[in-house]
PDB file of C-alpha atoms in Angstrom:
ATOM      1  CA  GLU A  11      81.583 -18.816-115.442  1.00  0.00           C
ATOM      2  CA  VAL A  12      82.462 -18.356-111.790  1.00  0.00           C
ATOM      3  CA  GLN A  13      80.334 -20.935-110.001  1.00  0.00           C
ATOM      4  CA  LEU A  14      80.101 -23.523-107.053  1.00  0.00           C
ATOM      5  CA  VAL A  15      77.801 -26.633-107.742  1.00  0.00           C
ATOM      6  CA  GLU A  16      76.955 -29.107-104.911  1.00  0.00           C
ATOM      7  CA  SER A  17      75.918 -32.642-105.533  1.00  0.00           C
ATOM      8  CA  GLY A  18      75.387 -35.547-103.167  1.00  0.00           C
ATOM      9  CA  GLY A  19      72.455 -34.755-101.235  1.00  0.00           C
ATOM     10  CA  GLY A  20      69.653 -37.244-100.771  1.00  0.00           C
ATOM     11  CA  LEU A  21      67.425 -39.256 -98.512  1.00  0.00           C
ATOM     12  CA  VAL A  22      69.276 -41.259 -95.519  1.00  0.00           C
ATOM     13  CA  GLN A  23      68.417 -43.218 -92.630  1.00  0.00           C
ATOM     14  CA  PRO A  24      69.114 -42.018 -89.375  1.00  0.00           C
ATOM     15  CA  GLY A  25      72.948 -43.373 -88.324  1.00  0.00           C
ATOM     16  CA  GLY A  26      73.737 -43.392 -92.095  1.00  0.00           C
ATOM     17  CA  SER A  27      76.573 -41.743 -93.919  1.00  0.00           C
ATOM     18  CA  LEU A  28      76.481 -39.382 -97.124  1.00  0.00           C
ATOM     19  CA  ARG A  29      79.266 -37.434 -98.937  1.00  0.00           C
ATOM     20  CA  LEU A  30      78.841 -33.991-100.371  1.00  0.00           C
ATOM     21  CA  SER A  31      80.585 -32.530-103.115  1.00  0.00           C
ATOM     22  CA  CYS A  32      81.149 -29.069-104.600  1.00  0.00           C
ATOM     23  CA  ALA A  33      82.753 -28.401-107.752  1.00  0.00           C
ATOM     24  CA  ALA A  34      84.437 -25.025-108.285  1.00  0.00           C
ATOM     25  CA  SER A  35      85.044 -23.665-111.600  1.00  0.00           C
ATOM     26  CA  GLY A  36      85.829 -20.030-113.066  1.00  0.00           C
ATOM     27  CA  PHE A  37      88.205 -18.840-110.331  1.00  0.00           C
ATOM     28  CA  ALA A  38      91.213 -19.850-108.335  1.00  0.00           C
ATOM     29  CA  PHE A  39      89.824 -22.382-106.140  1.00  0.00           C
ATOM     30  CA  SER A  40      92.843 -23.464-104.583  1.00  0.00           C
ATOM     31  CA  ARG A  41      93.695 -19.792-103.094  1.00  0.00           C
ATOM     32  CA  TYR A  42      90.561 -19.512-100.944  1.00  0.00           C
ATOM     33  CA  TRP A  43      89.207 -20.941 -97.759  1.00  0.00           C
ATOM     34  CA  MET A  44      86.106 -22.841 -98.147  1.00  0.00           C
ATOM     35  CA  HIS A  45      82.864 -23.181 -95.879  1.00  0.00           C
ATOM     36  CA  TRP A  46      80.031 -25.358 -95.824  1.00  0.00           C
ATOM     37  CA  VAL A  47      76.825 -23.690 -94.104  1.00  0.00           C
ATOM     38  CA  ARG A  48      73.490 -25.322 -93.720  1.00  0.00           C
ATOM     39  CA  GLN A  49      70.056 -24.191 -93.467  1.00  0.00           C
ATOM     40  CA  ALA A  50      66.978 -26.412 -91.898  1.00  0.00           C
ATOM     41  CA  PRO A  51      63.510 -25.996 -93.647  1.00  0.00           C
ATOM     42  CA  GLY A  52      62.258 -22.500 -92.558  1.00  0.00           C
ATOM     43  CA  LYS A  53      65.061 -21.871 -90.345  1.00  0.00           C
ATOM     44  CA  GLY A  54      68.385 -19.666 -90.415  1.00  0.00           C
ATOM     45  CA  LEU A  55      71.673 -20.213 -91.523  1.00  0.00           C
ATOM     46  CA  VAL A  56      74.142 -22.468 -89.662  1.00  0.00           C
ATOM     47  CA  TRP A  57      77.823 -22.577 -90.194  1.00  0.00           C
ATOM     48  CA  VAL A  58      78.917 -26.273 -90.463  1.00  0.00           C
ATOM     49  CA  SER A  59      82.838 -26.198 -91.192  1.00  0.00           C
ATOM     50  CA  ARG A  60      85.690 -24.556 -93.043  1.00  0.00           C
ATOM     51  CA  ILE A  61      89.058 -25.420 -94.472  1.00  0.00           C
ATOM     52  CA  ASN A  62      92.160 -23.610 -95.641  1.00  0.00           C
ATOM     53  CA  SER A  63      93.477 -23.289 -99.099  1.00  0.00           C
ATOM     54  CA  ASP A  64      95.819 -26.236 -98.855  1.00  0.00           C
ATOM     55  CA  GLY A  65      93.636 -28.221 -96.607  1.00  0.00           C
ATOM     56  CA  SER A  66      96.071 -28.107 -93.662  1.00  0.00           C
ATOM     57  CA  THR A  67      93.494 -26.364 -91.454  1.00  0.00           C
ATOM     58  CA  THR A  68      89.945 -27.453 -90.428  1.00  0.00           C
ATOM     59  CA  ASN A  69      87.344 -26.179 -88.292  1.00  0.00           C
ATOM     60  CA  TYR A  70      83.850 -27.488 -87.417  1.00  0.00           C
ATOM     61  CA  ALA A  71      80.682 -26.395 -85.474  1.00  0.00           C
ATOM     62  CA  ASP A  72      80.564 -28.557 -82.479  1.00  0.00           C
ATOM     63  CA  SER A  73      77.138 -29.921 -83.454  1.00  0.00           C
ATOM     64  CA  VAL A  74      78.735 -31.895 -86.219  1.00  0.00           C
ATOM     65  CA  LYS A  75      82.522 -32.357 -84.546  1.00  0.00           C
ATOM     66  CA  GLY A  76      83.505 -35.873 -84.673  1.00  0.00           C
ATOM     67  CA  ARG A  77      80.970 -36.684 -87.295  1.00  0.00           C
ATOM     68  CA  PHE A  78      81.648 -34.524 -90.171  1.00  0.00           C
ATOM     69  CA  THR A  79      85.087 -34.399 -92.110  1.00  0.00           C
ATOM     70  CA  ILE A  80      85.848 -31.360 -94.618  1.00  0.00           C
ATOM     71  CA  SER A  81      88.410 -31.980 -97.457  1.00  0.00           C
ATOM     72  CA  ARG A  82      89.245 -30.684-100.445  1.00  0.00           C
ATOM     73  CA  ASP A  83      91.142 -31.820-103.603  1.00  0.00           C
ATOM     74  CA  ASN A  84      92.663 -28.816-105.236  1.00  0.00           C
ATOM     75  CA  ALA A  85      93.618 -30.642-108.636  1.00  0.00           C
ATOM     76  CA  LYS A  86      90.077 -31.480-108.907  1.00  0.00           C
ATOM     77  CA  ASN A  87      88.840 -28.021-107.878  1.00  0.00           C
ATOM     78  CA  THR A  88      86.414 -29.954-105.417  1.00  0.00           C
ATOM     79  CA  LEU A  89      85.369 -29.334-101.844  1.00  0.00           C
ATOM     80  CA  TYR A  90      83.820 -32.263 -99.926  1.00  0.00           C
ATOM     81  CA  LEU A  91      81.824 -33.105 -96.745  1.00  0.00           C
ATOM     82  CA  GLN A  92      81.699 -36.638 -95.371  1.00  0.00           C
ATOM     83  CA  MET A  93      78.956 -36.864 -93.178  1.00  0.00           C
ATOM     84  CA  ASN A  94      78.545 -39.743 -90.903  1.00  0.00           C
ATOM     85  CA  SER A  95      76.339 -40.900 -87.999  1.00  0.00           C
ATOM     86  CA  LEU A  96      73.560 -38.678 -89.445  1.00  0.00           C
ATOM     87  CA  ARG A  97      70.766 -37.505 -87.017  1.00  0.00           C
ATOM     88  CA  ALA A  98      67.132 -36.039 -87.890  1.00  0.00           C
ATOM     89  CA  GLU A  99      68.606 -32.468 -86.956  1.00  0.00           C
ATOM     90  CA  ASP A 100      71.099 -32.526 -89.969  1.00  0.00           C
ATOM     91  CA  THR A 101      68.137 -32.331 -92.161  1.00  0.00           C
ATOM     92  CA  ALA A 102      69.022 -29.222 -94.258  1.00  0.00           C
ATOM     93  CA  VAL A 103      70.092 -27.588 -97.542  1.00  0.00           C
ATOM     94  CA  TYR A 104      73.767 -27.716 -97.500  1.00  0.00           C
ATOM     95  CA  TYR A 105      75.762 -24.805 -99.306  1.00  0.00           C
ATOM     96  CA  CYS A 106      79.254 -24.568 -99.848  1.00  0.00           C
ATOM     97  CA  ALA A 107      80.572 -21.075 -99.831  1.00  0.00           C
ATOM     98  CA  THR A 108      83.720 -18.886-100.057  1.00  0.00           C
ATOM     99  CA  THR A 109      83.730 -15.247 -98.564  1.00  0.00           C
ATOM    100  CA  GLU A 110      87.019 -13.391 -98.586  1.00  0.00           C
ATOM    101  CA  GLY A 111      86.669  -9.764 -98.421  1.00  0.00           C
ATOM    102  CA  ALA A 112      84.486  -8.652-101.241  1.00  0.00           C
ATOM    103  CA  PHE A 113      84.647 -12.095-102.993  1.00  0.00           C
ATOM    104  CA  ASP A 114      81.654 -13.968-102.254  1.00  0.00           C
ATOM    105  CA  LEU A 115      80.410 -17.196-104.057  1.00  0.00           C
ATOM    106  CA  TRP A 116      77.855 -19.737-102.935  1.00  0.00           C
ATOM    107  CA  GLY A 117      76.421 -22.901-104.349  1.00  0.00           C
ATOM    108  CA  GLN A 118      72.645 -23.403-105.226  1.00  0.00           C
ATOM    109  CA  GLY A 119      72.691 -25.939-102.224  1.00  0.00           C
ATOM    110  CA  THR A 120      71.967 -29.716-101.956  1.00  0.00           C
ATOM    111  CA  MET A 121      69.289 -31.056 -99.912  1.00  0.00           C
ATOM    112  CA  VAL A 122      69.977 -33.654 -97.164  1.00  0.00           C
ATOM    113  CA  THR A 123      67.015 -35.363 -95.477  1.00  0.00           C
ATOM    114  CA  VAL A 124      67.800 -37.824 -92.634  1.00  0.00           C
ATOM    115  CA  SER A 125      64.617 -40.153 -91.947  1.00  0.00           C
ATOM    116  CA  SER A 126      63.469 -43.324 -91.650  1.00  0.00           C
TER     117      SER A 126
ATOM    118  CA  GLN B  28      69.836 -19.915 -79.703  1.00  0.00           C
ATOM    119  CA  SER B  29      72.266 -18.041 -81.750  1.00  0.00           C
ATOM    120  CA  VAL B  30      75.095 -16.725 -80.353  1.00  0.00           C
ATOM    121  CA  LEU B  31      74.420 -13.441 -82.337  1.00  0.00           C
ATOM    122  CA  THR B  32      71.173 -11.656 -81.410  1.00  0.00           C
ATOM    123  CA  GLN B  33      68.929 -10.190 -84.160  1.00  0.00           C
ATOM    124  CA  PRO B  34      65.549  -9.191 -83.884  1.00  0.00           C
ATOM    125  CA  PRO B  35      63.352 -11.532 -85.982  1.00  0.00           C
ATOM    126  CA  SER B  36      61.478  -8.941 -87.902  1.00  0.00           C
ATOM    127  CA  ALA B  37      61.702  -5.722 -89.285  1.00  0.00           C
ATOM    128  CA  SER B  38      59.538  -3.462 -91.416  1.00  0.00           C
ATOM    129  CA  GLY B  39      59.060  -0.362 -93.204  1.00  0.00           C
ATOM    130  CA  THR B  40      57.411   1.520 -96.091  1.00  0.00           C
ATOM    131  CA  PRO B  41      59.040   2.387 -99.486  1.00  0.00           C
ATOM    132  CA  GLY B  42      61.522   5.069 -98.846  1.00  0.00           C
ATOM    133  CA  GLN B  43      61.925   4.600 -95.330  1.00  0.00           C
ATOM    134  CA  ARG B  44      65.144   4.047 -93.524  1.00  0.00           C
ATOM    135  CA  VAL B  45      65.500   0.785 -91.551  1.00  0.00           C
ATOM    136  CA  THR B  46      67.984  -0.565 -89.222  1.00  0.00           C
ATOM    137  CA  ILE B  47      68.736  -4.306 -88.158  1.00  0.00           C
ATOM    138  CA  SER B  48      70.824  -4.920 -84.958  1.00  0.00           C
ATOM    139  CA  CYS B  49      73.212  -7.788 -84.271  1.00  0.00           C
ATOM    140  CA  SER B  50      74.239  -8.209 -80.835  1.00  0.00           C
ATOM    141  CA  GLY B  51      77.025 -10.299 -79.678  1.00  0.00           C
ATOM    142  CA  SER B  52      80.177 -10.371 -77.288  1.00  0.00           C
ATOM    143  CA  SER B  53      83.838  -9.682 -76.969  1.00  0.00           C
ATOM    144  CA  SER B  54      84.958 -12.740 -78.631  1.00  0.00           C
ATOM    145  CA  ASN B  55      83.076 -12.323 -81.661  1.00  0.00           C
ATOM    146  CA  ILE B  56      81.889  -8.759 -82.807  1.00  0.00           C
ATOM    147  CA  GLY B  57      84.121  -7.481 -80.234  1.00  0.00           C
ATOM    148  CA  SER B  58      87.368  -8.618 -81.810  1.00  0.00           C
ATOM    149  CA  ASN B  59      86.417  -9.420 -85.494  1.00  0.00           C
ATOM    150  CA  TYR B  60      85.024  -8.021 -88.845  1.00  0.00           C
ATOM    151  CA  VAL B  61      81.234  -8.440 -89.149  1.00  0.00           C
ATOM    152  CA  TYR B  62      79.456  -9.787 -92.713  1.00  0.00           C
ATOM    153  CA  TRP B  63      76.086  -9.285 -93.586  1.00  0.00           C
ATOM    154  CA  TYR B  64      74.051 -11.532 -95.999  1.00  0.00           C
ATOM    155  CA  GLN B  65      70.594 -11.162 -97.809  1.00  0.00           C
ATOM    156  CA  GLN B  66      68.950 -13.991 -98.480  1.00  0.00           C
ATOM    157  CA  LEU B  67      65.727 -13.673-100.884  1.00  0.00           C
ATOM    158  CA  PRO B  68      63.121 -16.588-100.885  1.00  0.00           C
ATOM    159  CA  GLY B  69      64.495 -19.523-102.448  1.00  0.00           C
ATOM    160  CA  THR B  70      67.961 -18.505-103.053  1.00  0.00           C
ATOM    161  CA  ALA B  71      71.467 -18.791-101.769  1.00  0.00           C
ATOM    162  CA  PRO B  72      72.632 -15.779 -99.734  1.00  0.00           C
ATOM    163  CA  LYS B  73      74.402 -12.951-100.971  1.00  0.00           C
ATOM    164  CA  LEU B  74      77.082 -11.016 -99.391  1.00  0.00           C
ATOM    165  CA  LEU B  75      76.009  -7.149 -98.595  1.00  0.00           C
ATOM    166  CA  MET B  76      78.825  -5.937 -96.399  1.00  0.00           C
ATOM    167  CA  TYR B  77      81.984  -7.097 -95.385  1.00  0.00           C
ATOM    168  CA  ASN B  78      84.701  -5.931 -92.941  1.00  0.00           C
ATOM    169  CA  ASN B  79      82.022  -4.129 -90.615  1.00  0.00           C
ATOM    170  CA  ASN B  80      81.101  -1.636 -93.417  1.00  0.00           C
ATOM    171  CA  GLN B  81      82.625  -2.241 -96.818  1.00  0.00           C
ATOM    172  CA  ARG B  82      80.154  -2.953 -99.705  1.00  0.00           C
ATOM    173  CA  PRO B  83      81.017  -5.315-102.297  1.00  0.00           C
ATOM    174  CA  SER B  84      80.690  -3.904-106.102  1.00  0.00           C
ATOM    175  CA  GLY B  85      76.961  -4.151-107.068  1.00  0.00           C
ATOM    176  CA  VAL B  86      75.541  -3.478-103.857  1.00  0.00           C
ATOM    177  CA  PRO B  87      73.896  -0.097-103.496  1.00  0.00           C
ATOM    178  CA  ASP B  88      74.931   2.463-101.230  1.00  0.00           C
ATOM    179  CA  ARG B  89      71.621   2.526 -99.813  1.00  0.00           C
ATOM    180  CA  PHE B  90      72.825  -0.304 -97.485  1.00  0.00           C
ATOM    181  CA  SER B  91      75.491   0.660 -94.915  1.00  0.00           C
ATOM    182  CA  GLY B  92      77.137  -1.236 -91.988  1.00  0.00           C
ATOM    183  CA  SER B  93      78.550  -0.033 -88.727  1.00  0.00           C
ATOM    184  CA  LYS B  94      79.976  -1.449 -85.497  1.00  0.00           C
ATOM    185  CA  SER B  95      80.397  -0.332 -82.255  1.00  0.00           C
ATOM    186  CA  GLY B  96      82.055  -2.673 -79.245  1.00  0.00           C
ATOM    187  CA  THR B  97      79.985  -5.877 -79.300  1.00  0.00           C
ATOM    188  CA  SER B  98      77.226  -4.732 -81.587  1.00  0.00           C
ATOM    189  CA  ALA B  99      76.820  -4.015 -85.205  1.00  0.00           C
ATOM    190  CA  SER B 100      73.979  -2.783 -87.378  1.00  0.00           C
ATOM    191  CA  LEU B 101      72.771  -2.687 -91.200  1.00  0.00           C
ATOM    192  CA  ALA B 102      71.191   0.384 -92.211  1.00  0.00           C
ATOM    193  CA  ILE B 103      68.704   0.231 -95.437  1.00  0.00           C
ATOM    194  CA  SER B 104      67.864   3.844 -96.616  1.00  0.00           C
ATOM    195  CA  GLY B 105      65.375   4.422 -99.417  1.00  0.00           C
ATOM    196  CA  LEU B 106      63.604   1.161 -98.592  1.00  0.00           C
ATOM    197  CA  ARG B 107      62.368  -0.595-101.992  1.00  0.00           C
ATOM    198  CA  SER B 108      60.150  -3.766-102.354  1.00  0.00           C
ATOM    199  CA  GLU B 109      62.822  -5.807-103.632  1.00  0.00           C
ATOM    200  CA  ASP B 110      64.599  -5.455-100.230  1.00  0.00           C
ATOM    201  CA  GLU B 111      62.046  -7.793 -98.763  1.00  0.00           C
ATOM    202  CA  ALA B 112      64.545 -10.565 -97.618  1.00  0.00           C
ATOM    203  CA  ASP B 113      65.922 -12.321 -94.669  1.00  0.00           C
ATOM    204  CA  TYR B 114      69.291 -10.656 -93.520  1.00  0.00           C
ATOM    205  CA  TYR B 115      72.042 -12.429 -91.459  1.00  0.00           C
ATOM    206  CA  CYS B 116      75.055 -11.194 -89.555  1.00  0.00           C
ATOM    207  CA  ALA B 117      77.979 -13.316 -89.377  1.00  0.00           C
ATOM    208  CA  VAL B 118      81.412 -13.243 -87.600  1.00  0.00           C
ATOM    209  CA  TRP B 119      84.111 -15.288 -86.283  1.00  0.00           C
ATOM    210  CA  ASP B 120      83.983 -16.484 -82.866  1.00  0.00           C
ATOM    211  CA  ASP B 121      87.420 -16.740 -81.090  1.00  0.00           C
ATOM    212  CA  SER B 122      86.095 -18.802 -78.011  1.00  0.00           C
ATOM    213  CA  LEU B 123      84.225 -21.167 -80.624  1.00  0.00           C
ATOM    214  CA  SER B 124      86.930 -21.152 -83.132  1.00  0.00           C
ATOM    215  CA  GLY B 125      83.897 -21.106 -85.741  1.00  0.00           C
ATOM    216  CA  VAL B 126      81.689 -18.810 -87.840  1.00  0.00           C
ATOM    217  CA  VAL B 127      78.473 -17.793 -86.043  1.00  0.00           C
ATOM    218  CA  PHE B 128      75.560 -16.351 -87.686  1.00  0.00           C
ATOM    219  CA  GLY B 129      72.693 -14.476 -86.307  1.00  0.00           C
ATOM    220  CA  GLY B 130      69.346 -16.016 -86.212  1.00  0.00           C
ATOM    221  CA  GLY B 131      68.158 -13.926 -89.118  1.00  0.00           C
ATOM    222  CA  THR B 132      65.796 -10.883 -89.561  1.00  0.00           C
ATOM    223  CA  LYS B 133      62.813 -10.975 -91.933  1.00  0.00           C
ATOM    224  CA  LEU B 134      62.448  -7.520 -93.406  1.00  0.00           C
ATOM    225  CA  THR B 135      58.871  -6.840 -94.832  1.00  0.00           C
ATOM    226  CA  VAL B 136      58.207  -3.698 -97.273  1.00  0.00           C
ATOM    227  CA  LEU B 137      54.820  -2.568 -96.369  1.00  0.00           C
TER     228      LEU B 137
END
């Protein structure tokens, strides 16, 4: 089955760290750019970061630059998001996704709550 | 405050035609392809339109996209109750070196 499955979300205190994972299956993961997109409760979609197919190029939204790191392991078909120095405003559902032309695939999302 | 501006809401009755606009600038819509996503309540977004006006297979031809200058729009004709959802435009921004989403438009089918 063609799918993306996120994991690693949870409750973390402000200033803490969390690592999200996104397991890909059913498609040629190593050939696609991958993205993280988040959605705060009741709010719109916000792009977080992207990484190219071999991991050599990354981009970040200004709001997470210097705090979050995107990476991938093509041998394990897995995308990661290392989140450090977390803030209350990082609270959101985090989706991993790929959209290249007509090929579009999103995970179900994993909830990250930053609160004391 | 989103870089791309969408109306927060839109509505129509079954069978009507509705248009959702997305306004940007020369660094995003003016120079890159626009994508449109549909998000039904409690679900992940789904691609409706890519490269401004191309529909992925499975998307009904009731949906159409267009772009002119620094604005884009999504049109839905023959409105149906199952079209009730949030709609987002998205595009790469050359100045920000990142993807930007519109704030989203909540479509209500009356």
